[in-house]
C-alpha atoms as one frame of an Amber mdcrd trajectory, in Angstrom:
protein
  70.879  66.520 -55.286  67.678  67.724 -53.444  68.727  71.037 -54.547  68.757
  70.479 -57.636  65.346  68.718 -58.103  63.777  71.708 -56.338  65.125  73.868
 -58.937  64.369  71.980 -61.734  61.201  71.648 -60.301  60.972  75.284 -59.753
  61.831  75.776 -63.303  58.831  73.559 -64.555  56.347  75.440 -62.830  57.571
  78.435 -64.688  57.398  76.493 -67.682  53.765  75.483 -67.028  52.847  79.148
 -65.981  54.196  80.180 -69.482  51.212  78.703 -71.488  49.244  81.630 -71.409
  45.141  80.581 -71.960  44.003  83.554 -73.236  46.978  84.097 -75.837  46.674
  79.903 -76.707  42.834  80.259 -77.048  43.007  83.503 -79.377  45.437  81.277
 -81.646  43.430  78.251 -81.503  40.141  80.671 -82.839  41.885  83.162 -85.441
  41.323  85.908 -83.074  43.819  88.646 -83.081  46.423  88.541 -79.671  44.834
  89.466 -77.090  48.418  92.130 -75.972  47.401  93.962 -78.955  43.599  94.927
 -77.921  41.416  95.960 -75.133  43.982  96.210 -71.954  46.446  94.787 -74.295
  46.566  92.247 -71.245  45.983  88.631 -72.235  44.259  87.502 -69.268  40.103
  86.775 -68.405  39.184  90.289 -67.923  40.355  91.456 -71.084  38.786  88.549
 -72.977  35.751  88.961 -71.505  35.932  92.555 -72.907  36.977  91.384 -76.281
  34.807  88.164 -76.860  32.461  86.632 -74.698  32.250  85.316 -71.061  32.789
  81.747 -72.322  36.141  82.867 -73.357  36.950  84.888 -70.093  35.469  81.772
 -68.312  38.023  79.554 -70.234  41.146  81.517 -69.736  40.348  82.061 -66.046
  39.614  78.203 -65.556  42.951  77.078 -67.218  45.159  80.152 -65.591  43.771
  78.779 -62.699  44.725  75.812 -62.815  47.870  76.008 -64.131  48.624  77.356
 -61.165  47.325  74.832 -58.884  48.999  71.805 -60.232  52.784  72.432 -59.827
  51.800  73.450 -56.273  49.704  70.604 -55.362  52.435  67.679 -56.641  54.697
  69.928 -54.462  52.616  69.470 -51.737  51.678  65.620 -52.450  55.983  65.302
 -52.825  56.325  66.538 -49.350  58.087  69.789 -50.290  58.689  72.595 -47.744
  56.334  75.362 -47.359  58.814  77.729 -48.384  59.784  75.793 -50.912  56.124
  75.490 -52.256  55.485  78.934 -52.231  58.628  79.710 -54.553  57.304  77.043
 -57.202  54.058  78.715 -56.718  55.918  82.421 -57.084  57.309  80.196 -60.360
  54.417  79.808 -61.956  53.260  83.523 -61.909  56.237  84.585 -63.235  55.560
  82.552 -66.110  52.321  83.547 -66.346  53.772  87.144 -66.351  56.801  85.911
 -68.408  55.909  83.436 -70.716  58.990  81.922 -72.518  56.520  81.275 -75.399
  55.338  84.493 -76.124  58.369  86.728 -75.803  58.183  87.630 -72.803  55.485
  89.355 -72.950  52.249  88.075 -70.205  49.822  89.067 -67.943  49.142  90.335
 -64.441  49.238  87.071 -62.860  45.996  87.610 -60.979  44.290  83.857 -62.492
  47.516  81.870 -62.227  48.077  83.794 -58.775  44.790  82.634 -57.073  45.516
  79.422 -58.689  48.785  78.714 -56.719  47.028  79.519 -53.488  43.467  77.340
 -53.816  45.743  74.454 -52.379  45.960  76.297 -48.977  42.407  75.239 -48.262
  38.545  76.591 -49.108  39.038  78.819 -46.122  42.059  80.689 -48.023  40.185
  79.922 -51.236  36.639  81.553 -50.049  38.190  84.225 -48.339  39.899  85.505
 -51.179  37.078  84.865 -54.033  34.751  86.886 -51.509  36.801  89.657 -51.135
  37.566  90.144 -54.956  33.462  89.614 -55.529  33.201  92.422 -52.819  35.452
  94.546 -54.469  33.921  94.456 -57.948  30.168  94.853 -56.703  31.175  97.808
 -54.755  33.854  99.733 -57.251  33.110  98.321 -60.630  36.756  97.865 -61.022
  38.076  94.793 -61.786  41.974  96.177 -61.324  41.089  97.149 -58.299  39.506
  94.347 -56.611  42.704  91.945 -57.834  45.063  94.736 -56.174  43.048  94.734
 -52.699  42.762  90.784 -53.102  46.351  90.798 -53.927  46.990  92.973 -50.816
  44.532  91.275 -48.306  46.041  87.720 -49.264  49.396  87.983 -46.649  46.745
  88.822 -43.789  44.776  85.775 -44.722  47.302  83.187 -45.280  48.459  84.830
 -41.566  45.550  83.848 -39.628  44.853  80.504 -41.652  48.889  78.934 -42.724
  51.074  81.231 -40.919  54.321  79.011 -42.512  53.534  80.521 -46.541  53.466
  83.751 -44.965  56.871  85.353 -46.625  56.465  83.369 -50.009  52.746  85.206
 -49.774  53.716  88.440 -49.229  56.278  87.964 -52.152  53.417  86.991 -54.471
  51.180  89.787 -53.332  53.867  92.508 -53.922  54.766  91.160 -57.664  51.347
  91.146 -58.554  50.359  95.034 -56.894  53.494  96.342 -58.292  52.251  94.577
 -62.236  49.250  96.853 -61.430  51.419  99.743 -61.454  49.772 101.543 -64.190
  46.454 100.406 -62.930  47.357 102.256 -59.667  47.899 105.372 -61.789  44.629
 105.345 -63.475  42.898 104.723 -60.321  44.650 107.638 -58.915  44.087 110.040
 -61.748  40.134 108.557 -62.468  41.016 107.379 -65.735  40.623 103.522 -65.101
  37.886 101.840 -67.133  35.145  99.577 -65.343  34.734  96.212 -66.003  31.635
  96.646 -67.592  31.555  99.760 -69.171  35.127  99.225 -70.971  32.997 100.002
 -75.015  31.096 102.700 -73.715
């Protein structure tokens, strides 16, 4: 029985991860879908690029939250920290999968961050710092989600040693959705965050 609750409640966070903001706030305005524009990826950095920061601002506000909350009433429910991490590893593969949308998401950087802001403002600062490092110093907001995405393991190591292994999971799914990222990195071909119209 306490199987199966954790996997329906694993299932629910995917759910919740589904509801893509970017995608849901380009239908709610007429705009055209965010997967066929910019990045083609329907996430904050890409409407930022197509609209306005209040848009980007509102996409990465609900993408963050929506993964917070499944992993917070874990938390408040007394799940395992193993356990926790794979409802939080749940919600980014919604956010990456979205049953809604075809199948067809984002990187899971937002909903990513999200699941791990109930680890503490340590973890939380930590991480926000390094990304805001990253993008000063490159220009590249790709970039500074990968090494965020990469430095997160060594983080959670030092600060909650027990989400180490569902941590590291979440890091690798997100560097390897950066894949093509990676390749334009490699080959100098990746657009800046601000200089994606010029």
């Amino acid at each position: 029985m306490i199987i199966l609750s954790n996997l329906i409640f694993i299932f629910c966070a995917y759910l919740v991860g589904g509801l893509n903001g970017a995608i849901l706030l380009s239908k709610l305005k007429g705009w055209a879908d965010p997967r066929s524009l910019g990045s083609k990826n329907p996430g904050a950095t890409n409407m930022l690029r197509l609209h306005h920061a209040q848009a980007a601002s509102a996409v990465l506000i609900f993408d963050l939250i929506k993964g917070t909350i499944p992993v917070y009433l874990a938390y408040f429910l007394h799940f395992a920290p193993v356990e926790i991490g794979f409802i939080g590893i749940a919600a980014c593969l919604g956010h990456i999968y979205p049953p809604y949308f075809n199948f067809k998401g984002g990187k899971g950087v937002a909903t990513g961050l999200g699941t791990l802001l109930p680890l503490g403002m340590d973890m939380t600062g930590l991480l926000v710092l390094t990304w805001l490092l990253t993008i000063a110093v490159s220009g590249y907001a790709s970039l500074a989600a990968i090494i965020t995405a990469i430095a997160a393991p060594f983080f959670v190591a030092y600060i909650k040693p027990e989400y180490i292994v569902p941590v590291s999971m979440l890091s690798i799914l997100i560097t390897l959705r950066h894949g093509s990222n990676i390749r334009r990195l490699l080959a100098g071909k990746e657009k800046k965050i601000l200089n994606w119209k010029q």
